[in-house]
PDB file of C-alpha atoms in Angstrom:
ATOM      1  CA  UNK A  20      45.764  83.038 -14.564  1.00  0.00           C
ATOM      2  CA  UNK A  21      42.913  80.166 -15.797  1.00  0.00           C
ATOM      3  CA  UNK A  22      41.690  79.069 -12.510  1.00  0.00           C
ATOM      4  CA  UNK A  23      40.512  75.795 -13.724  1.00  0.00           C
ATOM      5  CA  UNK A  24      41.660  74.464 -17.189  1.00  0.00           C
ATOM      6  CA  UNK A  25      40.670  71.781 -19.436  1.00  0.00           C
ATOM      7  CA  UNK A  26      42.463  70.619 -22.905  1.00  0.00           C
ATOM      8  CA  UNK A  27      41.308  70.094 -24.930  1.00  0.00           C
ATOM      9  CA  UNK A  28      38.116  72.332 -25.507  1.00  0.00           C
ATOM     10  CA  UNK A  29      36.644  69.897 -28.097  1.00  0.00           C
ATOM     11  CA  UNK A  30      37.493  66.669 -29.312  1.00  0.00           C
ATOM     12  CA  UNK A  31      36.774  64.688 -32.433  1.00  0.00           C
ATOM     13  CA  UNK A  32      37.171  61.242 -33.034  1.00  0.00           C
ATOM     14  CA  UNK A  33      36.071  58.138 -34.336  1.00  0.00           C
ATOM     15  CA  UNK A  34      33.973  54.942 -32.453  1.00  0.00           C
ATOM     16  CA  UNK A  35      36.618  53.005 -30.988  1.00  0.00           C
ATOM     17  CA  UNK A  36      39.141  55.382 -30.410  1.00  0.00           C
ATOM     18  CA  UNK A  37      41.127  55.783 -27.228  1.00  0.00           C
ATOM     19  CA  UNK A  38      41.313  59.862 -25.698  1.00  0.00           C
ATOM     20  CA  UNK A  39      42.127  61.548 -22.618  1.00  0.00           C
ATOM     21  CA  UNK A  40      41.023  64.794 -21.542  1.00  0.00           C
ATOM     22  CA  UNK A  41      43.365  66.599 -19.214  1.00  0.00           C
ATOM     23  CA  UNK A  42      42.304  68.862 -16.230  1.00  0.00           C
ATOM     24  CA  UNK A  43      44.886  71.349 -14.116  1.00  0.00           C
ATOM     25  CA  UNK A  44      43.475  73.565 -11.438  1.00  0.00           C
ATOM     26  CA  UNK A  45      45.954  76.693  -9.880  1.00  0.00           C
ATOM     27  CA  UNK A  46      43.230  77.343  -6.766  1.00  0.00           C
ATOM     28  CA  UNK A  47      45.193  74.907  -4.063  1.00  0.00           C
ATOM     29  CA  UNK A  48      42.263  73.048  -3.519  1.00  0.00           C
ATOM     30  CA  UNK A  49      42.309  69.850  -2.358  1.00  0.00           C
ATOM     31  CA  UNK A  50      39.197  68.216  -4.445  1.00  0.00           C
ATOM     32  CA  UNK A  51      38.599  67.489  -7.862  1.00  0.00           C
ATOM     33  CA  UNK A  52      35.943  66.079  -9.841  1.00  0.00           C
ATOM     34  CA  UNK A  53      34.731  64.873 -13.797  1.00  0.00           C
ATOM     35  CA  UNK A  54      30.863  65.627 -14.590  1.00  0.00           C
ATOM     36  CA  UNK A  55      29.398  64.669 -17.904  1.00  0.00           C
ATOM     37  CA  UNK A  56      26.546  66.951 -19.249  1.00  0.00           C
ATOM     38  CA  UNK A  57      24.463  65.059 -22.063  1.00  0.00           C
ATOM     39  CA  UNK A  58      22.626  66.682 -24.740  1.00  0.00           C
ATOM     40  CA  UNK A  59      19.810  67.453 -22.794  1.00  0.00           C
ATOM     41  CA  UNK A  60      21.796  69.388 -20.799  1.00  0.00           C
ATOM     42  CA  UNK A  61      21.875  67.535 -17.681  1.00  0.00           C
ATOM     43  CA  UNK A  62      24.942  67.461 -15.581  1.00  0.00           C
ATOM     44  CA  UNK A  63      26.110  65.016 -13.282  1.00  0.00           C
ATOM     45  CA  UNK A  64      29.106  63.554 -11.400  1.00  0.00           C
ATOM     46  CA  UNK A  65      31.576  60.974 -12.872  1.00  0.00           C
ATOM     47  CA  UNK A  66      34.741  60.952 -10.225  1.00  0.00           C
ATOM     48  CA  UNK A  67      35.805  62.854  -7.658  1.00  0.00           C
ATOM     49  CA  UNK A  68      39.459  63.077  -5.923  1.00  0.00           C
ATOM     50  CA  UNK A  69      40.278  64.117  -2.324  1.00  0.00           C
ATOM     51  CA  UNK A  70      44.305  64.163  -2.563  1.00  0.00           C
ATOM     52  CA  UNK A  71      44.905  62.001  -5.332  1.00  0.00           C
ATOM     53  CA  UNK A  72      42.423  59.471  -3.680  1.00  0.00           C
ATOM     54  CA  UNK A  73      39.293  58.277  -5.433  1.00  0.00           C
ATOM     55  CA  UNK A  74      36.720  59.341  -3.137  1.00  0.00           C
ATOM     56  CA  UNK A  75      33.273  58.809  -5.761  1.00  0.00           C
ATOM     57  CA  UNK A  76      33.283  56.290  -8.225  1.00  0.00           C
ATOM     58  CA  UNK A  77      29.412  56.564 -10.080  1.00  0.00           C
ATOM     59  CA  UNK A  78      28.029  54.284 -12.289  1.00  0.00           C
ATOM     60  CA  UNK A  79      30.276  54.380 -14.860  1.00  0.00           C
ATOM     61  CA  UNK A  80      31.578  51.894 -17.476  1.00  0.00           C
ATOM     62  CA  UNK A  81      34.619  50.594 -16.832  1.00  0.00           C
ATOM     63  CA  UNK A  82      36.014  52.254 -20.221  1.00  0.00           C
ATOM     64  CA  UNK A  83      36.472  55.857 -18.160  1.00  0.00           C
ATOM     65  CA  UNK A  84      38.954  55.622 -16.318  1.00  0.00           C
ATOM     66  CA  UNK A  85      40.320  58.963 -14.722  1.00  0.00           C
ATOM     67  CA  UNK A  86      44.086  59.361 -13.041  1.00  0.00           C
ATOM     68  CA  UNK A  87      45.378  61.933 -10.757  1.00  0.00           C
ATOM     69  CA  UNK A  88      48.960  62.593 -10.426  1.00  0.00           C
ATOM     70  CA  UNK A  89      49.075  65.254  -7.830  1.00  0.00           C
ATOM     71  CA  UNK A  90      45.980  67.463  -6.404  1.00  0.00           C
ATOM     72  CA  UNK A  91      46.277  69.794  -9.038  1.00  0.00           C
ATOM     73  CA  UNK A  92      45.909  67.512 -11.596  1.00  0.00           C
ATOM     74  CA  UNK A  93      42.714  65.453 -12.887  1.00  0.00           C
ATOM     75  CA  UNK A  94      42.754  62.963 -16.203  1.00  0.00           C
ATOM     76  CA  UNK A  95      39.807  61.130 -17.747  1.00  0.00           C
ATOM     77  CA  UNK A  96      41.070  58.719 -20.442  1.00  0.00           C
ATOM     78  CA  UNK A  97      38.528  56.680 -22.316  1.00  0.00           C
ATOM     79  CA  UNK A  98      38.980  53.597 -23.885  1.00  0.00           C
ATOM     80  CA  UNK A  99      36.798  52.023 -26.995  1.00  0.00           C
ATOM     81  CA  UNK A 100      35.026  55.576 -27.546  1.00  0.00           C
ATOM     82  CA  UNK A 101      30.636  54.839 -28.474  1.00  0.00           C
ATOM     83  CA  UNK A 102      28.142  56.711 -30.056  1.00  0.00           C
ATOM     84  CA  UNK A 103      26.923  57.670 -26.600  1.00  0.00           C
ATOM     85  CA  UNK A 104      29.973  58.930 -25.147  1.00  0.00           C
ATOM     86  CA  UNK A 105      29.283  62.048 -27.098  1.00  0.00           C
ATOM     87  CA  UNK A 106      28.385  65.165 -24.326  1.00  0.00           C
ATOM     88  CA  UNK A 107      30.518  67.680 -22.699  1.00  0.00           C
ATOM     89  CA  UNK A 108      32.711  66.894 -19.437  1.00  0.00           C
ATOM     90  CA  UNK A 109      33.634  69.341 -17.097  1.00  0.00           C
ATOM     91  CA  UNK A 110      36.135  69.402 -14.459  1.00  0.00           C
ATOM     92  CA  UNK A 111      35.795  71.385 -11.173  1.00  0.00           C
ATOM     93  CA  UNK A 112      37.416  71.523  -8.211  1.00  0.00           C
ATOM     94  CA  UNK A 113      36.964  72.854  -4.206  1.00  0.00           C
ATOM     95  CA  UNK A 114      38.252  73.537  -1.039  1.00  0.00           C
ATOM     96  CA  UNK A 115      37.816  70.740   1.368  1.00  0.00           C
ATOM     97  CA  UNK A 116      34.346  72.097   2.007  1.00  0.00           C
ATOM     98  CA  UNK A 117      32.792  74.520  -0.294  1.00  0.00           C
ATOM     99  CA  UNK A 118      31.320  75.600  -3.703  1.00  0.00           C
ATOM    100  CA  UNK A 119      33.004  74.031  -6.917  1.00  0.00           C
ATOM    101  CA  UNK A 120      34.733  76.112  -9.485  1.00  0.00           C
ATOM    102  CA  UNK A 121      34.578  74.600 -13.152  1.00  0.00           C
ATOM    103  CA  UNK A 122      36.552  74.355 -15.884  1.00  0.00           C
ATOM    104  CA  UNK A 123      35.640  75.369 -19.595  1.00  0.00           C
ATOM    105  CA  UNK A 124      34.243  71.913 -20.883  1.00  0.00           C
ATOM    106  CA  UNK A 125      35.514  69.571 -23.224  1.00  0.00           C
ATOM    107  CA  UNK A 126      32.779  69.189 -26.019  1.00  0.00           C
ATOM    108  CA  UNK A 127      33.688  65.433 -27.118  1.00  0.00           C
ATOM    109  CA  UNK A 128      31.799  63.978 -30.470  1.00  0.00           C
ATOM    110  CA  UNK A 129      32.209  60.418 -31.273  1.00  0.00           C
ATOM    111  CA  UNK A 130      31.060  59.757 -34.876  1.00  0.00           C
TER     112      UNK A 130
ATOM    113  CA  UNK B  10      19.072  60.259  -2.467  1.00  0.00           C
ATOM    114  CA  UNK B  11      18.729  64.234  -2.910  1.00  0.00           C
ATOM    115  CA  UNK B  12      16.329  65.198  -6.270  1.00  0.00           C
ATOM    116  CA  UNK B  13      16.531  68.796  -7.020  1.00  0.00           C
ATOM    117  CA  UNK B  14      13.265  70.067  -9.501  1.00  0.00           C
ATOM    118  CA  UNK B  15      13.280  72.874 -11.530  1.00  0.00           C
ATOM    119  CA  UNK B  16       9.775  73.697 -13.102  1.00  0.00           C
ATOM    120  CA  UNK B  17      10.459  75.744 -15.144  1.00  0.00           C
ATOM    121  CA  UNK B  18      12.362  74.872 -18.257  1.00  0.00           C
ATOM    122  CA  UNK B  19      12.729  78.067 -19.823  1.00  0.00           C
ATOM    123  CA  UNK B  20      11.585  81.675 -18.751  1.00  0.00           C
ATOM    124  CA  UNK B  21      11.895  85.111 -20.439  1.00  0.00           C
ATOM    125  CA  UNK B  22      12.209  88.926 -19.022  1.00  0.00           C
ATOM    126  CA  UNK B  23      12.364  92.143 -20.319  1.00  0.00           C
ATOM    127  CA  UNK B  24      15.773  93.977 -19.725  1.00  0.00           C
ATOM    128  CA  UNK B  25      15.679  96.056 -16.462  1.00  0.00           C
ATOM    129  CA  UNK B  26      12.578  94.385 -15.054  1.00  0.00           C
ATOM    130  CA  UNK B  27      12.792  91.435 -12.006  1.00  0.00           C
ATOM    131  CA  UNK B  28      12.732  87.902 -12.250  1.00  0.00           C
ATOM    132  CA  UNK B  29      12.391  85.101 -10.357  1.00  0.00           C
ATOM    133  CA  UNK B  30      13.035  81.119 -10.953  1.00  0.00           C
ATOM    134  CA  UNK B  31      12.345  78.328  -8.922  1.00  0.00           C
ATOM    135  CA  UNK B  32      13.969  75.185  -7.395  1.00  0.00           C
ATOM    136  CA  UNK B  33      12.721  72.677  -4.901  1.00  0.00           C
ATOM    137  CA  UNK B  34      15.036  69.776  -3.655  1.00  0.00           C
ATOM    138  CA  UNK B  35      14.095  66.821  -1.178  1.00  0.00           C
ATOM    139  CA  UNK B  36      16.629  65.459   1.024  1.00  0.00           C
ATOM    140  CA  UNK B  37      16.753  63.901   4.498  1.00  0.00           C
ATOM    141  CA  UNK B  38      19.782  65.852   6.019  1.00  0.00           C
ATOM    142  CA  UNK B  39      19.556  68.679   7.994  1.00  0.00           C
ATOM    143  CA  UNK B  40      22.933  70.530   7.052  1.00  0.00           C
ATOM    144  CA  UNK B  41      23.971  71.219   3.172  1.00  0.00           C
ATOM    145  CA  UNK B  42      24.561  73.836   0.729  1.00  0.00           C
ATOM    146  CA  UNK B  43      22.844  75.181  -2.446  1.00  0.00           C
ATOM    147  CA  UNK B  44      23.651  76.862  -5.016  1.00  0.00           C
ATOM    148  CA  UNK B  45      22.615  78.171  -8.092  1.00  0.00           C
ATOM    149  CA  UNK B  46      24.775  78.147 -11.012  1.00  0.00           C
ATOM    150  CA  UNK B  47      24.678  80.227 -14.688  1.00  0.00           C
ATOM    151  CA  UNK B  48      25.605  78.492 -18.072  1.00  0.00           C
ATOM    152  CA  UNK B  49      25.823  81.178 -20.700  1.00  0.00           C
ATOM    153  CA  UNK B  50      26.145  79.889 -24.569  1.00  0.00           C
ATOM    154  CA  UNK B  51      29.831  80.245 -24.102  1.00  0.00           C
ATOM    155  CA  UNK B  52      29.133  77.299 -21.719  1.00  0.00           C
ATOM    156  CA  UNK B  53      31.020  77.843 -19.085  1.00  0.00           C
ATOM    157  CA  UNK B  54      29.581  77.067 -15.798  1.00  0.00           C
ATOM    158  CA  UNK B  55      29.813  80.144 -13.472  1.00  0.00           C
ATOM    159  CA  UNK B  56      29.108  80.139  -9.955  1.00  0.00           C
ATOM    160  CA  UNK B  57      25.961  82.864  -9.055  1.00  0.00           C
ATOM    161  CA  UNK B  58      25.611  82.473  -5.226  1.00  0.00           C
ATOM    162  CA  UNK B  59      25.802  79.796  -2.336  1.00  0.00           C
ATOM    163  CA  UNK B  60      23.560  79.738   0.698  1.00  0.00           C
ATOM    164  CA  UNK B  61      24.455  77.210   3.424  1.00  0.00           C
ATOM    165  CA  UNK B  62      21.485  75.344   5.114  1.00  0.00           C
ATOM    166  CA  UNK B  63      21.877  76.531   8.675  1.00  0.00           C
ATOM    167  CA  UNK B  64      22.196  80.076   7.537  1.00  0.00           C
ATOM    168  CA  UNK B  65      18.654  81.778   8.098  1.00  0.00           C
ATOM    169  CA  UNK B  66      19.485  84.820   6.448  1.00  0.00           C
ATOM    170  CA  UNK B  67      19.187  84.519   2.563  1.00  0.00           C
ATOM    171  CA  UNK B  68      22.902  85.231   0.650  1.00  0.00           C
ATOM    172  CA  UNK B  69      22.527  88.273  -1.950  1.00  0.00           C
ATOM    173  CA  UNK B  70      25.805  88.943  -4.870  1.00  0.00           C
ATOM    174  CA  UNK B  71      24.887  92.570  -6.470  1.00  0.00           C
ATOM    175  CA  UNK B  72      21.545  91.872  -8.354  1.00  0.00           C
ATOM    176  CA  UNK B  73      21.259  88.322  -7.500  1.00  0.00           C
ATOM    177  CA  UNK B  74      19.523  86.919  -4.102  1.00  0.00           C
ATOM    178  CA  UNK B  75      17.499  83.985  -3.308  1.00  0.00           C
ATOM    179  CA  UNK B  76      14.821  83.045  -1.396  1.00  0.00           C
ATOM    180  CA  UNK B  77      15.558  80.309   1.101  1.00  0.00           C
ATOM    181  CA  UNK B  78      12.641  77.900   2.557  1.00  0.00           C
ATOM    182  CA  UNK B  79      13.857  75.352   4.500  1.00  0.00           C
ATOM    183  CA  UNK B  80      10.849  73.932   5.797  1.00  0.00           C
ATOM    184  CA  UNK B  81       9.804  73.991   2.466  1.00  0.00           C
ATOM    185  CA  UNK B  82      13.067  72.770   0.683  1.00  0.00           C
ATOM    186  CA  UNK B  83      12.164  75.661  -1.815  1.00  0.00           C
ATOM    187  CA  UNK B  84      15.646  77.838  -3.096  1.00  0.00           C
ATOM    188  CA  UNK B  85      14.341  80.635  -5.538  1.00  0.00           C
ATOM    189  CA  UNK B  86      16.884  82.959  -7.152  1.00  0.00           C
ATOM    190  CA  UNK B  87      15.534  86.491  -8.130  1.00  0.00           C
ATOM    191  CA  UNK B  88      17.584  88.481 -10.270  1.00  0.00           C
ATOM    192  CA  UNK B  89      16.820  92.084 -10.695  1.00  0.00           C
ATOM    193  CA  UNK B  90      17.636  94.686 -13.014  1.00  0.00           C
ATOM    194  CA  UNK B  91      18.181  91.928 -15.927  1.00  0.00           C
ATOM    195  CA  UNK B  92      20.647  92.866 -17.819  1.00  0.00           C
ATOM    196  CA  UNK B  93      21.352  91.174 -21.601  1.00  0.00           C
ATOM    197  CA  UNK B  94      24.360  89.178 -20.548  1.00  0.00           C
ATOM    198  CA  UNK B  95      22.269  87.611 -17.877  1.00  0.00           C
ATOM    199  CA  UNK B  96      20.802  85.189 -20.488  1.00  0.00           C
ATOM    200  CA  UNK B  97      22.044  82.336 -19.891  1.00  0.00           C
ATOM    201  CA  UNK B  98      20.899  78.171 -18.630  1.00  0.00           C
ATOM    202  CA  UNK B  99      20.267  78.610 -14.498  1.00  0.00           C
ATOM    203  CA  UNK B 100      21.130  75.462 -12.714  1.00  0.00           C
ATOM    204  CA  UNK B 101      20.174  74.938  -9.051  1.00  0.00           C
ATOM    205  CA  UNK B 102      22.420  72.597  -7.414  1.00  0.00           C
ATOM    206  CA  UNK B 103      22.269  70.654  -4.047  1.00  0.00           C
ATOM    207  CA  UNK B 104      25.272  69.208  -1.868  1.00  0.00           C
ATOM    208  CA  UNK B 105      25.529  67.248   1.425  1.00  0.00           C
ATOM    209  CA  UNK B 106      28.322  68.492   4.201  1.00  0.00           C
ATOM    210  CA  UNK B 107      31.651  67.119   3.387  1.00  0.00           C
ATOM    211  CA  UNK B 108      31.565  64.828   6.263  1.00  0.00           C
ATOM    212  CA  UNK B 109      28.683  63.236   4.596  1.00  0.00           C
ATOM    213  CA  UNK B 110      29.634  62.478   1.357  1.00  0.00           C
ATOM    214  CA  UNK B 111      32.194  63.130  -1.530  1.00  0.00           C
ATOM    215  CA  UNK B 112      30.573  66.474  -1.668  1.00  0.00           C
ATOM    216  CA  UNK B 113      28.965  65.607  -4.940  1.00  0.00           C
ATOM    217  CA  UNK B 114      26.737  68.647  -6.381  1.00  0.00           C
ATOM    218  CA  UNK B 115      23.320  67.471  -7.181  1.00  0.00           C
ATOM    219  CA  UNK B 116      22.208  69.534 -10.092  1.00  0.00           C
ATOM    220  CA  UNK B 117      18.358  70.547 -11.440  1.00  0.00           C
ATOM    221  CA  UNK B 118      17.700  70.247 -15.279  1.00  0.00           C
ATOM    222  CA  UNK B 119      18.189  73.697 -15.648  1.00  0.00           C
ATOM    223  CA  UNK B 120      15.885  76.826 -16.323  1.00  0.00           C
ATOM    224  CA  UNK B 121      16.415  78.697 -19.708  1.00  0.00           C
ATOM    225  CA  UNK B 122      16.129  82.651 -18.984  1.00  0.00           C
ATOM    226  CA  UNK B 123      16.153  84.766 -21.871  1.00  0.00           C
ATOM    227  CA  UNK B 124      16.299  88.775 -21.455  1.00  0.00           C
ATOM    228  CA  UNK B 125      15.178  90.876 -24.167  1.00  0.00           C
ATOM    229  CA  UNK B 126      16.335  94.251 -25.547  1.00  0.00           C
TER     230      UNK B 126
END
C-alpha cells in the first residue's frame, strides 16, 4: 500500500539517451510535483501539477519534459540525457494545501 | 524569494542524550508553513513535523519538537532521546500558502546528524 511510488529506483544509461521516470501516488491528492537533488545534496523543485495542469514550470531545459495523465499520475521523460543530468529526482505529492509526501527517488547516472 | 539557512552542515550526539539543529529562513509573507524533513541513507525523504506560521504554539511528534521564532524567522528542531535510527540528513523546508504560489517547498542544504552507540 506504497503511498507514493516511483519506477524505476535507479537508472543507467548512456549521454544521449532518451528515459522517463514514472510517478503514481494512491493518497487522492490533488498535487504533484518532480524535485531534482544534485550531488551535493540539495533539493529543489522541477514541476508541479494541480489536476493535470502545469501549475510551476522552473528553470529547466527544455529536454525535461514531464506529462500527467490523470492526478494520480506524474511522468518526467528526458530527452538527449548529459553528464549533468546525473542526481536523484523525487516525486511528491499533497493535498490542496498541506505537507508533501515523497516518493523513493530515482537515482539516474548518465555516463 | 524565500532562502532557508542551515548552519550547520553536520552535527553528532550521543544515543539517549538531546539535540538541537538550526534553521533560519527570510521571507516577506506573513502566512506559510515549515517543516523539517529526515533523509536516512536509505534516502527516502520522510516527513518529521509541520508547524504552520500563524500557529503560536510550537508542533511536537513523540521525541521531536521545534522551536518556532517568528519574529526571528528562526525554526529549530530538538530531538530528544536520540535513538540510532535517528541518523539521518535533516532538511528544513519553507512553503508559501497555496493561494500564493504553487506551494513549492523551499528546502535548506541539509544538516548531517549522526548518533552514536
Amino acid at each position: 500500500d506504497t503511498a507514493v511510488s516511483q519506477t524505476p529506483k535507479y537508472l543507467v544509461t548512456q549521454m544521449g539517451n532518451d528515459k522517463s521516470i514514472k510517478c503514481e501516488q494512491n493518497l487522492g491528492h490533488d498535487t504533484m510535483y518532480w524535485y531534482k537533488q544534485d550531488s551535493k545534496k540539495f533539493l529543489k523543485i522541477m514541476f508541479s501539477y494541480n489536476n493535470k495542469e502545469l501549475i510551476i514550470n522552473e528553470t529547466v531545459p527544455n529536454r525535461f519534459s514531464p506529462k500527467s495523465p490523470d492526478k494520480a499520475h506524474l511522468n518526467l521523460h528526458i530527452n538527449s540525457l548529459e553528464l549533468g543530468d546525473s542526481a536523484v529526482y523525487f516525486c511528491a505529492s499533497s493535498p490542496s494545501e498541506g505537507a508533501q509526501y515523497f516518493g523513493p527517488g530515482t537515482r539516474l547516472l548518465v555516463l | 524569494a524565500q532562502t532557508v539557512t542551515q548552519s550547520q552542515p553536520e552535527m553528532s550526539v550521543q544515543e539517549a542524550e538531546t539535540v538541537t539543529l538550526s534553521c533560519t529562513y527570510d521571507t516577506s509573507e506573513s502566512n506559510y508553513y515549515l517543516f523539517w524533513y529526515k533523509q536516512p541513507p536509505s534516502r527516502q525523504m520522510i516527513l518529521v513535523i509541520r508547524q504552520e506560521a500563524y500557529k503560536q504554539q510550537n508542533a511536537t511528534e513523540n521525541r521531536f519538537s521545534v522551536n518556532f521564532q517568528k519574529a526571528a524567522k528562526s525554526f529549530s528542531l530538538k530531538i530528544s532521546d536520540s535513538q540510532l535510527g535517528d541518523t539521518a540528513m535533516y532538511f528544513c523546508a519553507f512553503m508559501k500558502t497555496r493561494i500564493a504560489s504553487g506551494s513549492r517547498l523551499t528546502f535548506g542544504e541539509g544538516t548531517q546528524l549522526t548518533v552514536n552507540p
